Short mmCIF file of C-alpha atoms in Angstrom, two decimals:
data_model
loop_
_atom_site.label_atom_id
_atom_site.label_comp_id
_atom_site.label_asym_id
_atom_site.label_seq_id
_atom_site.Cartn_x
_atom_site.Cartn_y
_atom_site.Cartn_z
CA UNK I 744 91.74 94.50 73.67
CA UNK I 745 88.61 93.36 74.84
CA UNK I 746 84.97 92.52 73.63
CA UNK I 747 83.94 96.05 74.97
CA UNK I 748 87.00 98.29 75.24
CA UNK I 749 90.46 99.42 73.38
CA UNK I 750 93.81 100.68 75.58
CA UNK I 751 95.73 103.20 74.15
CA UNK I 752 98.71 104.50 75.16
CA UNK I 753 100.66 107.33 73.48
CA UNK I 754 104.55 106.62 72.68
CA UNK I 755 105.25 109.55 70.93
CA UNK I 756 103.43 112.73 69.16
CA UNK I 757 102.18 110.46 66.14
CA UNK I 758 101.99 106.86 67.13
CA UNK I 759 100.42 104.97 70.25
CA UNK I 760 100.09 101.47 71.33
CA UNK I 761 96.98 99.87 71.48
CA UNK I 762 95.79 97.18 73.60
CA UNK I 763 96.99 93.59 71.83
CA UNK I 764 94.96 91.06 69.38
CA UNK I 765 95.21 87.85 71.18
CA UNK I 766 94.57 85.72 67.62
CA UNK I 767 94.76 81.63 69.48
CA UNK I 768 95.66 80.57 72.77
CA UNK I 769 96.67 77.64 74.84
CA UNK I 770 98.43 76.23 77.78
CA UNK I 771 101.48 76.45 76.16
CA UNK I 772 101.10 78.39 72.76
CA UNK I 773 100.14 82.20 71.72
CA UNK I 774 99.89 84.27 68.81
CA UNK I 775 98.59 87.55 69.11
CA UNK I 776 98.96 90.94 67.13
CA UNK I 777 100.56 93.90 68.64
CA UNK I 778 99.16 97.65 66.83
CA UNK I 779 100.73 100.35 66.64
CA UNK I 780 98.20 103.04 65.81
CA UNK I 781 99.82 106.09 63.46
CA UNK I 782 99.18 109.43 62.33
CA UNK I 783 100.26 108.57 58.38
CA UNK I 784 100.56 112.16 56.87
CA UNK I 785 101.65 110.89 53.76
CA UNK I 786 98.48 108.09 53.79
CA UNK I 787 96.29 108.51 56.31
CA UNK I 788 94.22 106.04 55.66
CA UNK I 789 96.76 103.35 56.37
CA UNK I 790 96.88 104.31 60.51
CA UNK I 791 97.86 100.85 61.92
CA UNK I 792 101.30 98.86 62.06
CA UNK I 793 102.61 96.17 64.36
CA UNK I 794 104.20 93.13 64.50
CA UNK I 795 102.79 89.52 65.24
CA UNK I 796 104.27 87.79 68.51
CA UNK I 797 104.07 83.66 68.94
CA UNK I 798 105.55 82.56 71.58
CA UNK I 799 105.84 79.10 73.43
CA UNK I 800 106.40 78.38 76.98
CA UNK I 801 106.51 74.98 79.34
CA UNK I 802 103.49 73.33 80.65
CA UNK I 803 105.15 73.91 83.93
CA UNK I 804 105.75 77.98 83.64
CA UNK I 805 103.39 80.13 84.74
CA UNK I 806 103.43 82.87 82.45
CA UNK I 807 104.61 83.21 78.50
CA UNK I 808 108.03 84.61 78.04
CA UNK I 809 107.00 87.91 76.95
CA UNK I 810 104.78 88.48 80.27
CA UNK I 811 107.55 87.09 82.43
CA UNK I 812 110.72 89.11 80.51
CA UNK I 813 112.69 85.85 80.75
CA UNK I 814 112.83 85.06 77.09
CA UNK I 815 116.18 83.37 76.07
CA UNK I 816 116.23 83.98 72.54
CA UNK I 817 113.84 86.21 70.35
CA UNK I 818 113.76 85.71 66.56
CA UNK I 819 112.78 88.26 64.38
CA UNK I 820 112.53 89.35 60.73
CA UNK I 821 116.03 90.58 61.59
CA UNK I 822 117.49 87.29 62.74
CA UNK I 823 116.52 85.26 59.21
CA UNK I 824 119.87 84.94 57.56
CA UNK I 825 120.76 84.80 53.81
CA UNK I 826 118.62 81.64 52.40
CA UNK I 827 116.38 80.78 54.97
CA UNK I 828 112.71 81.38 55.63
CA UNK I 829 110.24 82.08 57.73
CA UNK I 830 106.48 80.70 57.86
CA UNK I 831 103.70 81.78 60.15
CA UNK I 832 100.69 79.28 59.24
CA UNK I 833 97.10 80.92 60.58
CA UNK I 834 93.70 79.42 60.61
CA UNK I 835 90.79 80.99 59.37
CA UNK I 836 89.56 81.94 63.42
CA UNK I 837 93.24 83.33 63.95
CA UNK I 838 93.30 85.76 60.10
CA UNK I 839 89.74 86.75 61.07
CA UNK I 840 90.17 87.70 64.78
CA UNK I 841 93.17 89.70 63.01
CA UNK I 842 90.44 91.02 60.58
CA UNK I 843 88.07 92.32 63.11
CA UNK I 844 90.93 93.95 65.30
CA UNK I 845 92.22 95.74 62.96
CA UNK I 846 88.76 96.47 61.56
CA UNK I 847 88.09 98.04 65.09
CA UNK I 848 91.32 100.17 65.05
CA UNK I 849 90.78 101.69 61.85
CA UNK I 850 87.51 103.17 62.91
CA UNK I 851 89.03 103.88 66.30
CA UNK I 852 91.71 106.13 64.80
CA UNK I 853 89.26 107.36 61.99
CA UNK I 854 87.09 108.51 65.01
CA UNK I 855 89.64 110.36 67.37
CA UNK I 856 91.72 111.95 64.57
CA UNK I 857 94.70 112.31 65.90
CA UNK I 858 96.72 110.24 68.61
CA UNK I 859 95.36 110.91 72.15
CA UNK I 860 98.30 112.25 74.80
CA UNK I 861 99.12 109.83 77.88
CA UNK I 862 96.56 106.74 78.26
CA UNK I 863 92.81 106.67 77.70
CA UNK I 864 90.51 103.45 77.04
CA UNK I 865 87.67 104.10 74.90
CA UNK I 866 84.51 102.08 74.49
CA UNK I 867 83.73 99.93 71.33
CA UNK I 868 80.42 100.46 70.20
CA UNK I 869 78.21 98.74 67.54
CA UNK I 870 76.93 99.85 64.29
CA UNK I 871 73.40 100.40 65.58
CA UNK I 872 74.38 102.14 68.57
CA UNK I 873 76.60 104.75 66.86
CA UNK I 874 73.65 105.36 64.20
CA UNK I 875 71.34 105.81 67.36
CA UNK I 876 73.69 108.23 68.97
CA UNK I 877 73.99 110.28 65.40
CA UNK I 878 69.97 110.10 65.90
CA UNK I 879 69.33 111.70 68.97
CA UNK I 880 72.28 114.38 68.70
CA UNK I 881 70.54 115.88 65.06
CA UNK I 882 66.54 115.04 66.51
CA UNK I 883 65.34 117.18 69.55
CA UNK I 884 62.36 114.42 68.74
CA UNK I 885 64.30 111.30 69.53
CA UNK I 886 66.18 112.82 72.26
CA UNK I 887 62.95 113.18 74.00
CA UNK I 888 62.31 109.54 73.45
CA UNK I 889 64.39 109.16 76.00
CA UNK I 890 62.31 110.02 78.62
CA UNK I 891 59.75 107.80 78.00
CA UNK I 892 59.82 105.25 80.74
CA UNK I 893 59.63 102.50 78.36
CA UNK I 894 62.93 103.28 77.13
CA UNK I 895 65.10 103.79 80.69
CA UNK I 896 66.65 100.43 80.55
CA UNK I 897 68.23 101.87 76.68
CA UNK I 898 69.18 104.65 78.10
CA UNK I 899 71.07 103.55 81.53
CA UNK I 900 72.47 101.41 78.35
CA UNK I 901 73.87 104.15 76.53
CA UNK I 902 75.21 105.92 79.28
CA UNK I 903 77.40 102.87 80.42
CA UNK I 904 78.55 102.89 77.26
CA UNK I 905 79.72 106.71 76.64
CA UNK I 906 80.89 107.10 80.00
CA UNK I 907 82.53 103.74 81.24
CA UNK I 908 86.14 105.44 79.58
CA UNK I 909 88.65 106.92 81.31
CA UNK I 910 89.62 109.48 78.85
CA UNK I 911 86.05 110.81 78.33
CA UNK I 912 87.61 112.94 75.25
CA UNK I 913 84.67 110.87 73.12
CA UNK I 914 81.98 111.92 75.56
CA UNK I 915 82.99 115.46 75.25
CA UNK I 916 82.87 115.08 71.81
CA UNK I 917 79.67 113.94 71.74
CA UNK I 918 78.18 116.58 73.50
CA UNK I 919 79.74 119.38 72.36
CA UNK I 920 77.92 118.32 69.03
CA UNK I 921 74.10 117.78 70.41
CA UNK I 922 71.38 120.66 70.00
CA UNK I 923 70.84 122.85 72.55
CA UNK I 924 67.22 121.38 72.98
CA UNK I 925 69.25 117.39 73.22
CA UNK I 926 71.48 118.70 75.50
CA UNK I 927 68.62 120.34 77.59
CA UNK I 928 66.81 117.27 77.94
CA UNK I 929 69.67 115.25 78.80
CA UNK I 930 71.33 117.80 81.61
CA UNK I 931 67.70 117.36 83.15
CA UNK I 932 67.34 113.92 83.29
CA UNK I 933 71.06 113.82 84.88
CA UNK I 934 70.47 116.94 87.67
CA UNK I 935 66.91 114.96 88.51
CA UNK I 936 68.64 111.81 88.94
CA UNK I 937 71.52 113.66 91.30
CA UNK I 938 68.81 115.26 93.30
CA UNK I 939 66.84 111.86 93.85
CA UNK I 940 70.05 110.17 94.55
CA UNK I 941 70.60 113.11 97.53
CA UNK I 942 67.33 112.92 98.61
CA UNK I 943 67.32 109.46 99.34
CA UNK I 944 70.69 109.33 101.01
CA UNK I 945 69.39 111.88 103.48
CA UNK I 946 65.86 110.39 103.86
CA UNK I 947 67.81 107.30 104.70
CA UNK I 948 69.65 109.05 107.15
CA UNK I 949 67.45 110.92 108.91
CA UNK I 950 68.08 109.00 111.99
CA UNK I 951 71.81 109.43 111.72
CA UNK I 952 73.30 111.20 115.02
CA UNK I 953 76.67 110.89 113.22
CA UNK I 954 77.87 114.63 112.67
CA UNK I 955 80.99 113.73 110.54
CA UNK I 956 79.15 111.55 108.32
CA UNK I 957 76.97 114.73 107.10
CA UNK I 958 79.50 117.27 107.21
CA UNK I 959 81.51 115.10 104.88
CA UNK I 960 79.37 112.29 103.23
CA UNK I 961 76.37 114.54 103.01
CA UNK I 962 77.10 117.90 102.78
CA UNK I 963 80.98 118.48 101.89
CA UNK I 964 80.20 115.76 98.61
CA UNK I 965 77.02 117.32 97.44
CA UNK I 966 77.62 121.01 98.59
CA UNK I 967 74.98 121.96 96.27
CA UNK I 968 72.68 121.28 98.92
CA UNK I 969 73.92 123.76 101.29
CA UNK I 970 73.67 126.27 98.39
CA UNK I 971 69.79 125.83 98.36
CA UNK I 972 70.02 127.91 101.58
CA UNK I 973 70.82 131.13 100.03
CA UNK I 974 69.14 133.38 97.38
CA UNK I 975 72.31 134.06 95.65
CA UNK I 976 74.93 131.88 94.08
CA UNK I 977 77.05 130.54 96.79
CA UNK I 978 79.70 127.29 97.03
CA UNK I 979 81.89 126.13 99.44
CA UNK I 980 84.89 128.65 100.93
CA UNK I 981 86.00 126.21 103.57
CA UNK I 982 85.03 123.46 106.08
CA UNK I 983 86.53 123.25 109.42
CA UNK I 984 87.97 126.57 108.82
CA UNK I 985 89.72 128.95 111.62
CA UNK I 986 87.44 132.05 112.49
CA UNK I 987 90.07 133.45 114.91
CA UNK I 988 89.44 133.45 118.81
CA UNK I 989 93.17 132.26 119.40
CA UNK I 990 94.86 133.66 123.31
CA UNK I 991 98.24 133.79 123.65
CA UNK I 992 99.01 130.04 124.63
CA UNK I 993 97.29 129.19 120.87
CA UNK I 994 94.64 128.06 122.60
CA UNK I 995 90.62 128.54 122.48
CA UNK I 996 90.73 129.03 118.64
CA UNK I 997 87.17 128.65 116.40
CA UNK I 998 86.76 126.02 113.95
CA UNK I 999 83.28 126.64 111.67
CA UNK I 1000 82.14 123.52 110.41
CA UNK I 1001 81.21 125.13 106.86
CA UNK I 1002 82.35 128.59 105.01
CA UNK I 1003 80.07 129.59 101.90
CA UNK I 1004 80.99 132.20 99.84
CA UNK I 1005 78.78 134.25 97.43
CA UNK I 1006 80.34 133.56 94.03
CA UNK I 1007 80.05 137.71 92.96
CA UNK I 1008 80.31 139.87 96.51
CA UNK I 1009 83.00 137.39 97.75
CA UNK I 1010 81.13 137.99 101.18
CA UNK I 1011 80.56 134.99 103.35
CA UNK I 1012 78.09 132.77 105.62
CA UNK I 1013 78.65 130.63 108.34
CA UNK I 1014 77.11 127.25 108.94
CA UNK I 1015 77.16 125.67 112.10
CA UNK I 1016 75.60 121.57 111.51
CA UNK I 1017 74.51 119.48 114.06
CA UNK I 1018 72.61 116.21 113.93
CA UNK I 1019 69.11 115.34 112.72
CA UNK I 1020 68.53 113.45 116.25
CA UNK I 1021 69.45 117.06 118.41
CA UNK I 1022 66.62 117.69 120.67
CA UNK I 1023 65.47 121.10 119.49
CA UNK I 1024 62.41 121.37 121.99
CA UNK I 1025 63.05 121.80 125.80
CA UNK I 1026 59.98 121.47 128.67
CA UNK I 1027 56.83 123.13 128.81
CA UNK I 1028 56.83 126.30 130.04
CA UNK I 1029 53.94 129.16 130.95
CA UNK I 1030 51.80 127.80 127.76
CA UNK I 1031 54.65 127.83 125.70
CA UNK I 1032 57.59 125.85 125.13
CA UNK I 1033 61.49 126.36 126.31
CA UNK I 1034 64.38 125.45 123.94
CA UNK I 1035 67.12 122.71 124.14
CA UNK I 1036 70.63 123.22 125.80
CA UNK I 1037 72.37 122.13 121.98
CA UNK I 1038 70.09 124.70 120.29
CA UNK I 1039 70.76 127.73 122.16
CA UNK I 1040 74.49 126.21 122.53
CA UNK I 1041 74.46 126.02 118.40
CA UNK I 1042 73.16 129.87 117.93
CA UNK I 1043 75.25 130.95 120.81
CA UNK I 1044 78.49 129.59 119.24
CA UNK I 1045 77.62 130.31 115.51
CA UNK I 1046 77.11 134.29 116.54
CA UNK I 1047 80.57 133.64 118.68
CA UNK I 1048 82.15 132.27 115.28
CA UNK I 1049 80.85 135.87 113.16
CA UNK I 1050 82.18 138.00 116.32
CA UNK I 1051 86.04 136.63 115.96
CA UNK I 1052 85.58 136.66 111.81
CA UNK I 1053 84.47 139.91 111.97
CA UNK I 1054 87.05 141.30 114.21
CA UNK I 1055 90.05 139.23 112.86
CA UNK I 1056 88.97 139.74 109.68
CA UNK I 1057 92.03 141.65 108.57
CA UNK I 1058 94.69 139.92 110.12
CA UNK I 1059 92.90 136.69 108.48
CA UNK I 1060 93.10 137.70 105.23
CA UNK I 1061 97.03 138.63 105.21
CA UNK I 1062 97.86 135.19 106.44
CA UNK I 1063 95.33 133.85 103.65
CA UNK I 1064 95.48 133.37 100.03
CA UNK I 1065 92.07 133.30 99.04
CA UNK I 1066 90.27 137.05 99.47
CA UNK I 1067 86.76 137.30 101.12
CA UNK I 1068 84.50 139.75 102.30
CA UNK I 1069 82.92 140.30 105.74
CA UNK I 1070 79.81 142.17 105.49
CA UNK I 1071 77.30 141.15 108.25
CA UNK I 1072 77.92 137.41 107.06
CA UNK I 1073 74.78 135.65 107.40
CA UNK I 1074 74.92 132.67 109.87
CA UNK I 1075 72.62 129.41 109.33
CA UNK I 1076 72.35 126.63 111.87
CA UNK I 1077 71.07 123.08 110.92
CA UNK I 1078 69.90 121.19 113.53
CA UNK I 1079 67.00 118.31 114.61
CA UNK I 1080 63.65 117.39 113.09
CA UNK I 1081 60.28 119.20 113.13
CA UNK I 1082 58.47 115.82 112.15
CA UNK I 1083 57.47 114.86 115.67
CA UNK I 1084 56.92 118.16 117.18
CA UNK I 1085 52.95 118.93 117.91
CA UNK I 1086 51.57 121.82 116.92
CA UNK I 1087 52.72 124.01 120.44
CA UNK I 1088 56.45 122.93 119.72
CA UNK I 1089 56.35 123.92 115.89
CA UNK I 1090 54.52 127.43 117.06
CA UNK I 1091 57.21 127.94 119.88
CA UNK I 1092 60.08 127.27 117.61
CA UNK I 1093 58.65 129.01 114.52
CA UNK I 1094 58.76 132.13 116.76
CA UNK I 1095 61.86 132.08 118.26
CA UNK I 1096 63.88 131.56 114.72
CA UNK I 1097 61.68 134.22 113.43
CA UNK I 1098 62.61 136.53 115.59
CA UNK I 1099 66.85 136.20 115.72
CA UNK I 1100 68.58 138.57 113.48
CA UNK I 1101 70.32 137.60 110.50
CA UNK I 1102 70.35 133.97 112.29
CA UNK I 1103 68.43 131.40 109.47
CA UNK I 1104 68.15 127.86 111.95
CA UNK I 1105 66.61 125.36 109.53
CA UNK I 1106 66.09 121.29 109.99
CA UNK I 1107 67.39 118.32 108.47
CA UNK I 1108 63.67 117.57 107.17
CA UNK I 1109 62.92 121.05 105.88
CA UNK I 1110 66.39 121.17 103.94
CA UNK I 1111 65.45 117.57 102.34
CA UNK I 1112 61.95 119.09 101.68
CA UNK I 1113 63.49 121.51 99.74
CA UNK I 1114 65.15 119.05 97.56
CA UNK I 1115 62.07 117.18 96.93
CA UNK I 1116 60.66 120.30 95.85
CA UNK I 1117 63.07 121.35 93.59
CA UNK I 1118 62.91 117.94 92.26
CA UNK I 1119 58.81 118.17 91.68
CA UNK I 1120 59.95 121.79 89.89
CA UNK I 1121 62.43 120.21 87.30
CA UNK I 1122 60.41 117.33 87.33
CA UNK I 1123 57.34 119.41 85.68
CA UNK I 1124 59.67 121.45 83.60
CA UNK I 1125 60.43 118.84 81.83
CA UNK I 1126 57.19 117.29 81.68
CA UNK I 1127 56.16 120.47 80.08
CA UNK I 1128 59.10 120.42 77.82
CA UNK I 1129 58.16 116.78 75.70
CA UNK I 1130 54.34 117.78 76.20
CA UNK I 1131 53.17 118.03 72.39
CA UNK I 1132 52.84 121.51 70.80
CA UNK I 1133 51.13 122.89 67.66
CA UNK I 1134 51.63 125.88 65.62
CA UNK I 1135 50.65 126.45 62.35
CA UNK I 1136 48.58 123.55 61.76
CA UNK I 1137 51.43 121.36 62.40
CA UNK I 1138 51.53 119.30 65.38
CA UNK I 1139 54.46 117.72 66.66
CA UNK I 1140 54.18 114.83 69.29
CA UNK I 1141 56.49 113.18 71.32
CA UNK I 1142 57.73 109.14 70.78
#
């Protein structure tokens, strides 16, 4: 047990062990309490046994007996015989670190209710923080405290503390009890902060010629972003996924670097990625402007990929176990920059996408744009959401 956090682990349907009370320690000497935390039918309100452990070692030895499992001789209630005694002298530090442990795993079991299954570590929390938290889940008012900038360094507070658990049963808890208009606020604040994160990582990278690092770091970790592409709800079906294309000798087959999948038609798009540095513009030509070798390469090989879906689509699906439809899957291309381009360039390009069929080629500085966007979107939502409102004579104004 520690000044911030309590281990649990379950030993059977009703009881658990709980992280020990170290009461004194020295070099040599240590007493500490080890609870038992118990689901008392017949008194419920007494939920906590254990036993107290003192053990001695040698100055020498590294570790006490009990952490070491070479203890000679343990002595127990058990071992005192007919006529003798046993004495375990505390100090007043020692009885009241026992106090406030056992203080702390009273509450602890009168707040889970029953013993947790397997191992979970939840966070201790003071009085004023859980009479806060009881605040802000009954007052849509004080939850939009919150976002008051004043108050960000409490609130990256409270989150550490409700989410730095591994068994987040107390987290779900808590929400699952909020107001719709709490939880509202608080599932904004969190999908603003993911977006900003996102946005940043990409502005960062913008530079970046690696294409692993934003198929995976980038894209495959935040597929959301991909989604933004598409009118419809859409997640990921596959990356690096087989499209067909295979000869005889196994050989020549087609690997698409992402498969999205519309969540309701099942049908798919394909989404061929290349770099943010890929030369998109080729040379001048007859007042216009040609287009790059990895461009035309790109749109060339993303319709190839939609040619050997399409016609394999059938023999792809019986050696499959996920089902998908193949209706004139959309294909999308992400490739280069348009920052840097003069006006000519932007014109040139603009028309050529324009005119492909069923072909969306977007860049790496539109697709952030669109981020930063949605961002400025939720950003004003929620603005609009803790503005002050009156109705009936009665105004009501945010902290």
């Amino acid at each position: 047990m520690t000044d911030t956090t309590v281990d649990v682990v379950s030993t059977s349907a009703t009881t658990a062990d709980a992280s020990p009370i170290v009461l004194a320690q020295t070099d040599m000497l240590r007493l500490k309490f080890l609870p038992t935390l118990v689901d008392n039918g017949k008194e419920p309100e007494k939920s906590v046994s254990g036993k107290l452990l003192y053990e001695k070692k040698r100055k020498g030895d590294v570790c006490f007996p009990t952490d070491c499992q070479d203890s000679t001789e343990k002595i127990s209630r058990g071992s005192v015989k007919v006529c003798d005694w046993m004495e375990f002298q505390m100090s007043t530090s020692e009885t009241y670190a026992l106090f406030e442990g056992l203080q702390c795993l009273y509450a602890l079991h009168d707040d889970i209710g029953k013993i947790p299954y397997g191992t979970a570590t939840y966070a201790r929390v003071d009085g004023a923080f859980q009479q806060f938290l009881s605040i802000i889940q009954n007052d849509p008012a004080a939850a939009r405290m919150i976002g008051n900038e004043e108050n960000y360094d409490l609130v990256k507070t409270l989150l550490r503390l409700i989410t730095q658990t591994s068994s987040l049963e107390s987290l779900k808890k808590s929400l699952s009890e909020l107001q719709d208009d709490n939880l509202q606020h608080l599932t904004t604040s969190l999908n603003i902060e993911k977006l900003h994160r996102v946005a940043m990582l990409m502005k960062d990278n913008l530079d970046n010629n690696s294409e692993e690092f934003w198929q995976t770091t980038v894209f495959k970790e935040n597929q959301w972003v991909l989604a933004q592409l598409f009118a419809c709800p859409c997640t990921i079906f596959a990356d690096k996924a087989y499209v067909g294309g295979k000869n005889i000798n196994n050989g020549c087959g087609n690997l698409c670097d992402f498969i999205y999948q519309n969540s309701l038609s099942q049908n798919v798009a394909l989404i061929e990625i290349k770099t943010p540095c890929t030369e998109i513009i080729g040379s001048q030509y007859r007042g216009t402007y040609s287009f790059s070798y990895e461009l035309s390469g790109a749109v060339s090989q993303v319709l190839n990929y939609r040619d050997k879906l399409t016609k394999e689509y059938y023999a792809l699906c019986h050696q499959g176990t996920q089902s998908f439809e193949v209706m004139t899957p959309k294909c999308v291309v992400i490739i280069g920059k348009m920052s840097g381009m003069n006006s000519g360039q932007i014109a040139a390009f603009e028309n050529f996408r324009n005119s492909l069929n069923n072909i969306l080629v977007i860049t790496f500085d539109e697709l952030y744009q669109r981020i930063i966007d949605l961002i400025t979107i939720l950003s004003e939502n929620a603005e609009q959401e803790r503005e002050p409102s009156s109705q009936n004579g009665n105004e009501e104004y945010p902290f």
